[in-house]
Tab-separated table of C-alpha atoms and ligand atoms in Angstrom:
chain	number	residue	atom	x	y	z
A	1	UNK	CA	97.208	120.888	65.121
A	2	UNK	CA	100.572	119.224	66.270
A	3	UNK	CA	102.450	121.033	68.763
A	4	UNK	CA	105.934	121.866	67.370
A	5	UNK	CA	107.651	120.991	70.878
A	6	UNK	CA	106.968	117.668	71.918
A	7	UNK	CA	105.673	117.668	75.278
A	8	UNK	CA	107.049	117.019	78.869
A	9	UNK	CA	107.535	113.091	79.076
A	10	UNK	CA	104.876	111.167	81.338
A	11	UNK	CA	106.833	109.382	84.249
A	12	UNK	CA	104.407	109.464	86.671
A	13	UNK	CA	100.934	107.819	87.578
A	14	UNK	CA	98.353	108.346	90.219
A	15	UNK	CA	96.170	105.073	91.277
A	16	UNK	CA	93.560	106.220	92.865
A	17	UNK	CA	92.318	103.586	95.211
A	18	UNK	CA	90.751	105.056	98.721
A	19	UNK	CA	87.046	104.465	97.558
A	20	UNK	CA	84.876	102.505	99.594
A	21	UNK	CA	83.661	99.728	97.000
A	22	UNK	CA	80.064	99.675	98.250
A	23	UNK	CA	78.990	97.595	95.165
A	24	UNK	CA	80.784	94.703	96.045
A	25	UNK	CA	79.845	94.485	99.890
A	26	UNK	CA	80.734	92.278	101.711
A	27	UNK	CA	83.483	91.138	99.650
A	28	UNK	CA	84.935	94.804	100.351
A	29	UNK	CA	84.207	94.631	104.049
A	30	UNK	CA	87.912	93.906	104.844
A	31	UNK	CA	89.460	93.685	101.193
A	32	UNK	CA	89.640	96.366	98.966
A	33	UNK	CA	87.653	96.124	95.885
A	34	UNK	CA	91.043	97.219	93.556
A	35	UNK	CA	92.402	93.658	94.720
A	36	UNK	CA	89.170	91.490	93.317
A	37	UNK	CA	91.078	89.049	90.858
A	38	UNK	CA	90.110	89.119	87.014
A	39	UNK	CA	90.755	85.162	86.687
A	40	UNK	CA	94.036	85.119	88.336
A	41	UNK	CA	95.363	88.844	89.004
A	42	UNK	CA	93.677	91.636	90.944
A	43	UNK	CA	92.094	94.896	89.061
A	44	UNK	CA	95.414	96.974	90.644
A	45	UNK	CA	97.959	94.629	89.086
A	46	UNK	CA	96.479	95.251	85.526
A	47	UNK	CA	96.533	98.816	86.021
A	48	UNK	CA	99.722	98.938	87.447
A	49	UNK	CA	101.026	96.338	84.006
A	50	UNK	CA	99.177	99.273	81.443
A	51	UNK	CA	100.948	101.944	83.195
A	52	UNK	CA	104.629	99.904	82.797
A	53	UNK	CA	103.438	99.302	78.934
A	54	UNK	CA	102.798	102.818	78.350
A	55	UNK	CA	106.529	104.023	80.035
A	56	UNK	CA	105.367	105.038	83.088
A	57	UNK	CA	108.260	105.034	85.590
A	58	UNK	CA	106.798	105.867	89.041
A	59	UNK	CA	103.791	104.437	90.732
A	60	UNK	CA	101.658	106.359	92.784
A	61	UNK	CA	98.511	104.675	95.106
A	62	UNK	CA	96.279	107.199	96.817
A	63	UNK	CA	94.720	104.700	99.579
A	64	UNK	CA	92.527	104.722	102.760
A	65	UNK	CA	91.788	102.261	105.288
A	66	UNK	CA	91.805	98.965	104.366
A	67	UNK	CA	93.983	99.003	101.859
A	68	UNK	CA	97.081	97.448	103.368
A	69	UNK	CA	96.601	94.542	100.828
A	70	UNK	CA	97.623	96.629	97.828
A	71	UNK	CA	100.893	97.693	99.842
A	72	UNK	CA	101.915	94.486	100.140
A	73	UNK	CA	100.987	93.097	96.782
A	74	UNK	CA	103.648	95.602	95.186
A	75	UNK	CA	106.417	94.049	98.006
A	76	UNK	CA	108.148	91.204	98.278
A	77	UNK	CA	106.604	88.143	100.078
A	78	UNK	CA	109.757	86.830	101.585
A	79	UNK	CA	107.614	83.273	103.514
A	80	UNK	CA	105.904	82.717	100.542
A	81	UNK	CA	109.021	83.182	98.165
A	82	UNK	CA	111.122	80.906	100.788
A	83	UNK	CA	108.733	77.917	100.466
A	84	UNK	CA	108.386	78.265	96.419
A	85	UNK	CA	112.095	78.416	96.327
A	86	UNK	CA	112.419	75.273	98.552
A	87	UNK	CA	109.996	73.395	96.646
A	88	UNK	CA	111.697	74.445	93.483
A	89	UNK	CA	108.895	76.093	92.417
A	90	UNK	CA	110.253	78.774	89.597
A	91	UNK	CA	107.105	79.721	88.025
A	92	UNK	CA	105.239	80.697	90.737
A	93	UNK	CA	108.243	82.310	92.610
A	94	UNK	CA	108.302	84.465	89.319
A	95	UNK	CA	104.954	85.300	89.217
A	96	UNK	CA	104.620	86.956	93.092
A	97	UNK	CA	107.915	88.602	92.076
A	98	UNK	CA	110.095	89.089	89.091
A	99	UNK	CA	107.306	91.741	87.556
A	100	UNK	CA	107.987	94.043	91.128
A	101	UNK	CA	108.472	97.880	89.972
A	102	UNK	CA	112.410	98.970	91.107
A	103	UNK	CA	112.663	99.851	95.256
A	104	UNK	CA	111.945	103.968	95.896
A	105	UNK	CA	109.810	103.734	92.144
A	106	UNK	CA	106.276	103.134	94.146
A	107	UNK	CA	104.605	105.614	96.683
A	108	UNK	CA	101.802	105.339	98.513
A	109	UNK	CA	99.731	108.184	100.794
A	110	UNK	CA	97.047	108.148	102.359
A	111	UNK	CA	93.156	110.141	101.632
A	112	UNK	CA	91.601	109.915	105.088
A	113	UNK	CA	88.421	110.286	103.725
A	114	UNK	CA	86.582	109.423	100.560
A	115	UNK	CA	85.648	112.774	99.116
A	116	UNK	CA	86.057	111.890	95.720
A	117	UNK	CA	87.923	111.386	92.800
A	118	UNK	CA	89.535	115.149	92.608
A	119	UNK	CA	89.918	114.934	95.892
A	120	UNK	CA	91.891	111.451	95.416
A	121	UNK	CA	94.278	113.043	92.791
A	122	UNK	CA	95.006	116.203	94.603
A	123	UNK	CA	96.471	113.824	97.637
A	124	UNK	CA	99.080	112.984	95.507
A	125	UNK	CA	99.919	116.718	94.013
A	126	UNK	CA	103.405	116.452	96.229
A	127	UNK	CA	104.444	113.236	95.187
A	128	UNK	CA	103.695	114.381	91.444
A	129	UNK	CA	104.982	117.851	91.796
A	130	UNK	CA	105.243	120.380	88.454
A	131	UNK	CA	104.822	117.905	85.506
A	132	UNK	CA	102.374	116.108	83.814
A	133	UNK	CA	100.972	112.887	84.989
A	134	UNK	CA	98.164	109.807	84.190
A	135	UNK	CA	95.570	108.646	86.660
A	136	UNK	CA	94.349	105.366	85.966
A	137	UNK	CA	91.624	103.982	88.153
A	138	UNK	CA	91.730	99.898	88.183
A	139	UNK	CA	88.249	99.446	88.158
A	140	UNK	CA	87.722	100.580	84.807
A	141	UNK	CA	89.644	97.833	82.476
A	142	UNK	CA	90.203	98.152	79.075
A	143	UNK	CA	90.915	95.082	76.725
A	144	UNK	CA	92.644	96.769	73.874
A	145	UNK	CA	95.312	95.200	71.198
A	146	UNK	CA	98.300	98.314	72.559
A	147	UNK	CA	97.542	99.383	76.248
A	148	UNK	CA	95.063	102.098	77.035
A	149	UNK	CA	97.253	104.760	78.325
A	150	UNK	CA	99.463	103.708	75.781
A	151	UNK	CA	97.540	104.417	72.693
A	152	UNK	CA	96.562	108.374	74.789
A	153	UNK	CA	100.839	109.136	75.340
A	154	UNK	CA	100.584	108.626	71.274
A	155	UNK	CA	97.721	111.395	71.103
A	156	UNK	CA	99.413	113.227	74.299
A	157	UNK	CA	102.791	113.823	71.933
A	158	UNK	CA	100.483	114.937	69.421
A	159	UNK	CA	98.497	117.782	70.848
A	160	UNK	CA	99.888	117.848	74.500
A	161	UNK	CA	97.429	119.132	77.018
A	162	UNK	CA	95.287	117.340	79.124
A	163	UNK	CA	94.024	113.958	77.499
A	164	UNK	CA	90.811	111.948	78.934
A	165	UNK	CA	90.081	108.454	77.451
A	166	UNK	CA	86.910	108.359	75.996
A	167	UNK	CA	84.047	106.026	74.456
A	168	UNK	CA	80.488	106.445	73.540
A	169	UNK	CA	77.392	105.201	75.937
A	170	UNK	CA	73.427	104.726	75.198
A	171	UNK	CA	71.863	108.007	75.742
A	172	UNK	CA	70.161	106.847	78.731
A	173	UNK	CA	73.115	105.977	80.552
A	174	UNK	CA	75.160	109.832	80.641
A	175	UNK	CA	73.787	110.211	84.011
A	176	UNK	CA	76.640	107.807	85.377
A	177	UNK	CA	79.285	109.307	83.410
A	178	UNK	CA	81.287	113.104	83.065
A	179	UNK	CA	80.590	113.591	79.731
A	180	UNK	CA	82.490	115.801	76.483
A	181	UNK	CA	81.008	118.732	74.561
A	182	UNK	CA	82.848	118.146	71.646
A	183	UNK	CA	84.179	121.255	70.212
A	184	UNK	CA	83.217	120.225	66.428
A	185	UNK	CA	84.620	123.171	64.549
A	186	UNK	CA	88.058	121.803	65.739
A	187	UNK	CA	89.569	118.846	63.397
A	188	UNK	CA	92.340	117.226	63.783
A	189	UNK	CA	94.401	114.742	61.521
A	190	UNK	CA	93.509	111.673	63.984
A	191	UNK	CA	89.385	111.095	63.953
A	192	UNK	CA	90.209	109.355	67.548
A	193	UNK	CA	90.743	112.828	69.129
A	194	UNK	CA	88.382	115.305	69.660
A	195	UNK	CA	88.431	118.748	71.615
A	196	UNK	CA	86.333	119.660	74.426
A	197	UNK	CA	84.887	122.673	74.801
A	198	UNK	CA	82.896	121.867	78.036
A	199	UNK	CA	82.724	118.800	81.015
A	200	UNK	CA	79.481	117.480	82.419
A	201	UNK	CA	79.589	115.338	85.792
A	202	UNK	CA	76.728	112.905	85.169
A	203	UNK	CA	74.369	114.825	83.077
A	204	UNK	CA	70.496	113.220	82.817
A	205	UNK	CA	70.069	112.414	78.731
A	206	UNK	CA	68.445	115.432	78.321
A	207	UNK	CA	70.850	117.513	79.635
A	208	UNK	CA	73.859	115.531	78.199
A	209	UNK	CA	75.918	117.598	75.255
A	210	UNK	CA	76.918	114.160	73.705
A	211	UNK	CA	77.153	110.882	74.961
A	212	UNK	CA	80.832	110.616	74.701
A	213	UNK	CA	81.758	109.479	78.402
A	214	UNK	CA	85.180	109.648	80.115
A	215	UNK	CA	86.321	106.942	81.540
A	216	UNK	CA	88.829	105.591	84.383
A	217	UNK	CA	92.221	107.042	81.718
A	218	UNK	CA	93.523	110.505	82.299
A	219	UNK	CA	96.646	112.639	81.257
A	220	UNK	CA	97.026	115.475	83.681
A	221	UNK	CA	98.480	118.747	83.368
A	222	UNK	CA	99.735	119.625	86.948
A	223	UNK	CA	97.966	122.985	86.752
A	224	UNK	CA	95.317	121.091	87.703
A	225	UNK	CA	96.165	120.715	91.221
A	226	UNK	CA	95.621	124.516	91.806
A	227	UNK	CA	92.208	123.989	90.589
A	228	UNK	CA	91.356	120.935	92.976
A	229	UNK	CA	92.877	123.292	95.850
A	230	UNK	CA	89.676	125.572	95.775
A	231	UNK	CA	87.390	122.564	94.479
A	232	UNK	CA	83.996	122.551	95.969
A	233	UNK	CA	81.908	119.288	96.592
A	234	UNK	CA	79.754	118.576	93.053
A	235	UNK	CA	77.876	115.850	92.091
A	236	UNK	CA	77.209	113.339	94.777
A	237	UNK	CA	78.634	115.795	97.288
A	238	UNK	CA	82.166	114.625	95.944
A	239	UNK	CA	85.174	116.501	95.069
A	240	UNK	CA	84.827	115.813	91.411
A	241	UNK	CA	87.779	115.697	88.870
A	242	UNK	CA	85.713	116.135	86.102
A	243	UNK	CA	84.849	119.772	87.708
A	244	UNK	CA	88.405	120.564	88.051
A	245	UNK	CA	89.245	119.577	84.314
A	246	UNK	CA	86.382	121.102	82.980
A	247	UNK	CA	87.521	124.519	84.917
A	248	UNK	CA	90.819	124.105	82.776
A	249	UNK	CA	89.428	124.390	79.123
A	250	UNK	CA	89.865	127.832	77.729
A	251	UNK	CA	93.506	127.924	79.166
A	252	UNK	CA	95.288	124.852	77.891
A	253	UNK	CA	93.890	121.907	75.518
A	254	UNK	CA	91.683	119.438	76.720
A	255	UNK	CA	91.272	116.626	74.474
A	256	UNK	CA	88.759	113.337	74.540
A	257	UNK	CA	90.737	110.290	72.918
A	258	UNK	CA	88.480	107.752	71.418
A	259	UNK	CA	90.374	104.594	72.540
A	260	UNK	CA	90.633	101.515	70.895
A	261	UNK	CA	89.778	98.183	72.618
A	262	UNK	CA	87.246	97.365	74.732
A	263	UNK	CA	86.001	98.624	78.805
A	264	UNK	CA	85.244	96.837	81.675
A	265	UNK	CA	83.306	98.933	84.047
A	266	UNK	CA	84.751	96.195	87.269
A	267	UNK	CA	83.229	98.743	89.606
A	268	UNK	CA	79.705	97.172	88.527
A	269	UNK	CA	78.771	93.867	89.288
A	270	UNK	CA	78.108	92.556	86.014
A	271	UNK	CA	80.738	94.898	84.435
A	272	UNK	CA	83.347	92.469	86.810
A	273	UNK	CA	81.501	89.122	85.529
A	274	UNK	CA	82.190	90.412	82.176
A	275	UNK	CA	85.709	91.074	82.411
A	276	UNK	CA	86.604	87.645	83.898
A	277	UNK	CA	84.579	86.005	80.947
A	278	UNK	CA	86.590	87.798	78.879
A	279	UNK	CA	89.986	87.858	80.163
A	280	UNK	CA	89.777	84.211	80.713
A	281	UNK	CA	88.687	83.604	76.626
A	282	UNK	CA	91.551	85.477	75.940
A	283	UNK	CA	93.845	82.950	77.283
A	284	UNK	CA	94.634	80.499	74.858
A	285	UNK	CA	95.157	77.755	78.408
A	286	UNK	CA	91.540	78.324	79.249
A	287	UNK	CA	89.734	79.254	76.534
A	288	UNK	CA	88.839	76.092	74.779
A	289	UNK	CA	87.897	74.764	78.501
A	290	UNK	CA	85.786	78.062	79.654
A	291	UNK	CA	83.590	78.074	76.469
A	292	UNK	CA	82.764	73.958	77.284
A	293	UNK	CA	81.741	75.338	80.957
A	294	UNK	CA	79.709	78.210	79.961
A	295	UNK	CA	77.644	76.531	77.180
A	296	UNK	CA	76.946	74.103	80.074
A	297	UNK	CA	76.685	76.478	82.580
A	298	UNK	CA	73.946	78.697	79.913
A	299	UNK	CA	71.964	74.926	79.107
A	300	UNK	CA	71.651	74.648	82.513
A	301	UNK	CA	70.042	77.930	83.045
A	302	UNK	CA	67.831	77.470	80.378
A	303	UNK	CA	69.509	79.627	78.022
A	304	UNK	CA	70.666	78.540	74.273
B	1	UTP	P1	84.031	104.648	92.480
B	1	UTP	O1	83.256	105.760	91.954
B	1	UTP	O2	83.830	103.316	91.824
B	1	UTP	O3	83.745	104.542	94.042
B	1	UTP	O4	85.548	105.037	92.414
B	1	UTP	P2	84.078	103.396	95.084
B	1	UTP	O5	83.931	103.985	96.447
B	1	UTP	O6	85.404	102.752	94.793
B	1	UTP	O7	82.962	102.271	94.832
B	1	UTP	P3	81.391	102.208	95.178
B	1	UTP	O8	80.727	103.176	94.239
B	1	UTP	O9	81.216	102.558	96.637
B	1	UTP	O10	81.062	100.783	94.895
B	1	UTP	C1	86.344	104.931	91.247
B	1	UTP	C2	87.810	104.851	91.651
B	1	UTP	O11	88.184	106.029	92.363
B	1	UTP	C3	88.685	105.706	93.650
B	1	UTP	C4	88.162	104.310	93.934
B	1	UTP	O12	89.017	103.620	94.844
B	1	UTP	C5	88.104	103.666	92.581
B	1	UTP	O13	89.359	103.112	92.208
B	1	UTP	N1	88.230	106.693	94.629
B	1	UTP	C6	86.930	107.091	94.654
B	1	UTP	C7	89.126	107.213	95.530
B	1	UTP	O14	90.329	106.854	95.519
B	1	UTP	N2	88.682	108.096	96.465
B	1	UTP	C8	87.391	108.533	96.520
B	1	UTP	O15	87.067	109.372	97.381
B	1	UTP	C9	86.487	108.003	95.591
């Protein structure tokens, strides 16, 4: 089912980061939750790293209030690089700046209000314009041997289209999720992608179609934008994107990609404990030492 055009390149990615971050209150009181560190580096700063991986060339943040931190993190911190550079101090300096995207390559604008995701992405339908784009919300992380959005460009130059990263979830846990009816009379050559022949935005288990969830990885036509224009409030009383998608399917491809690697959900509590047990095992610096501490850390609870 390969297109025989390639499609329009991906340059361009929306970071969606004007949510409110109730979960983590207080630490969100004045701090937005996208800059909570993962051991050393905040959620954004992966995102923004998979994005780079993946060839995207612009950098788009949808923020609110609050949010000045993540403006600054992608800009130089000319005190802070003074002193390292007195002191001599190369590493660091590199690490609060050699990684900086190019000057006029990151954007920022502003959703005064929360009203969702769709709402979040349609903020940003000047700055994206008439061509396709990702979104790639921080708080969902994925640990994955090639980069998330990555691996979905490779199934986006297959079958072109809109592309949402997907994985399965327990039954009992669709209600938190938009998730796929799988179009199953549709096959194609790589068992990772499937076709969607309908969106759900957080259906209860017995409503769900399947439990294969979207999560925080999206390829975006632009026609999509139209759609959000006349979006009305849905689940939650948000604008939802999953709505606006879901409106699409009929009149160009909509396609779930089974990703490889494994999510984070950072937005939860325990989904953000998880990551930074993980993360920091994956370094081979702190590994050794952060296995020692938790089998302590588990005796001392009481746990084997
Ligand atoms: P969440 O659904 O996790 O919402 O948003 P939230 O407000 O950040 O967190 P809680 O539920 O209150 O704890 C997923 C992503 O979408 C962005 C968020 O910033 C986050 O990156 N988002 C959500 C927006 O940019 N605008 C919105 O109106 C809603």
């Amino acid at each position: 089912m390969s297109q025989t055009r390639s499609p329009m390149k991906v340059r361009k990615a929306v970071f969606p980061v004007g949510g409110l971050g109730t979960r983590f209150l207080p630490a969100t009181k004045s701090m937005p939750k996208e800059m909570l560190p993962v051991v050393d580096k905040p959620l954004i700063h992966y995102a923004f790293e998979e994005a780079k991986a993946a060839g995207i060339e612009q950098f788009i943040f949808v923020t609110g209030r609050n949010k000045h931190a993540i403006e600054d993190h992608f800009d130089h911190s000319y005190e802070l690089q003074s002193t390292l550079s007195q002191k001599n101090k190369k590493k660091e300096l590199e690490l609060t700046s050699n990684w900086l995207p190019k000057a006029g390559n990151v954007s920022f604008t502003r959703q005064q209000e929360p009203m969702g995701l769709g709402h979040a992405v349609w903020c940003a339908r000047h700055l994206i314009g008439n061509e396709p784009f990702a979104v790639i919300l921080a708080d969902d992380m994925v640990l994955s041997k090639q980069p998330c959005l990555k691996q979905m460009i490779e199934a986006y130059d297959d079958v072109g289209g809109n592309i949402l990263g997907v994985m399965d979830v327990p039954l009992e846990k669709t209600s938190s999720y938009g998730i796929v009816d799988i179009d199953k009379s549709a096959k194609n050559k790589d068992k990772r992608i499937v076709k969607a022949k309908g969106l759900v935005e957080k259906p209860a288990p017995a409503d769900a179609p399947s439990t294969l969830s979207i999560i925080g990885r999206y390829i975006l036509q632009p026609d999509v934008f139209s759609i959000l224009d006349k979006q009305k409030p849905g689940a939650g009383g948000e604008i939802q994107l999953t709505d606006a998608i879901c409106s699409m399917i009929g009149k160009q491809g909509v396609h779930g990609y089974r990703f490889e690697g494994v999510r984070y959900d950072c937005g939860s509590l325990v989904g953000f404990v998880a990551a930074n047990v993980a993360y920091s095992l994956e370094r081979t610096e702190t590994r050794e030492r952060v296995v020692d501490e938790l089998k302590e850390v588990f005796k001392r609870a009481g746990l084997k």
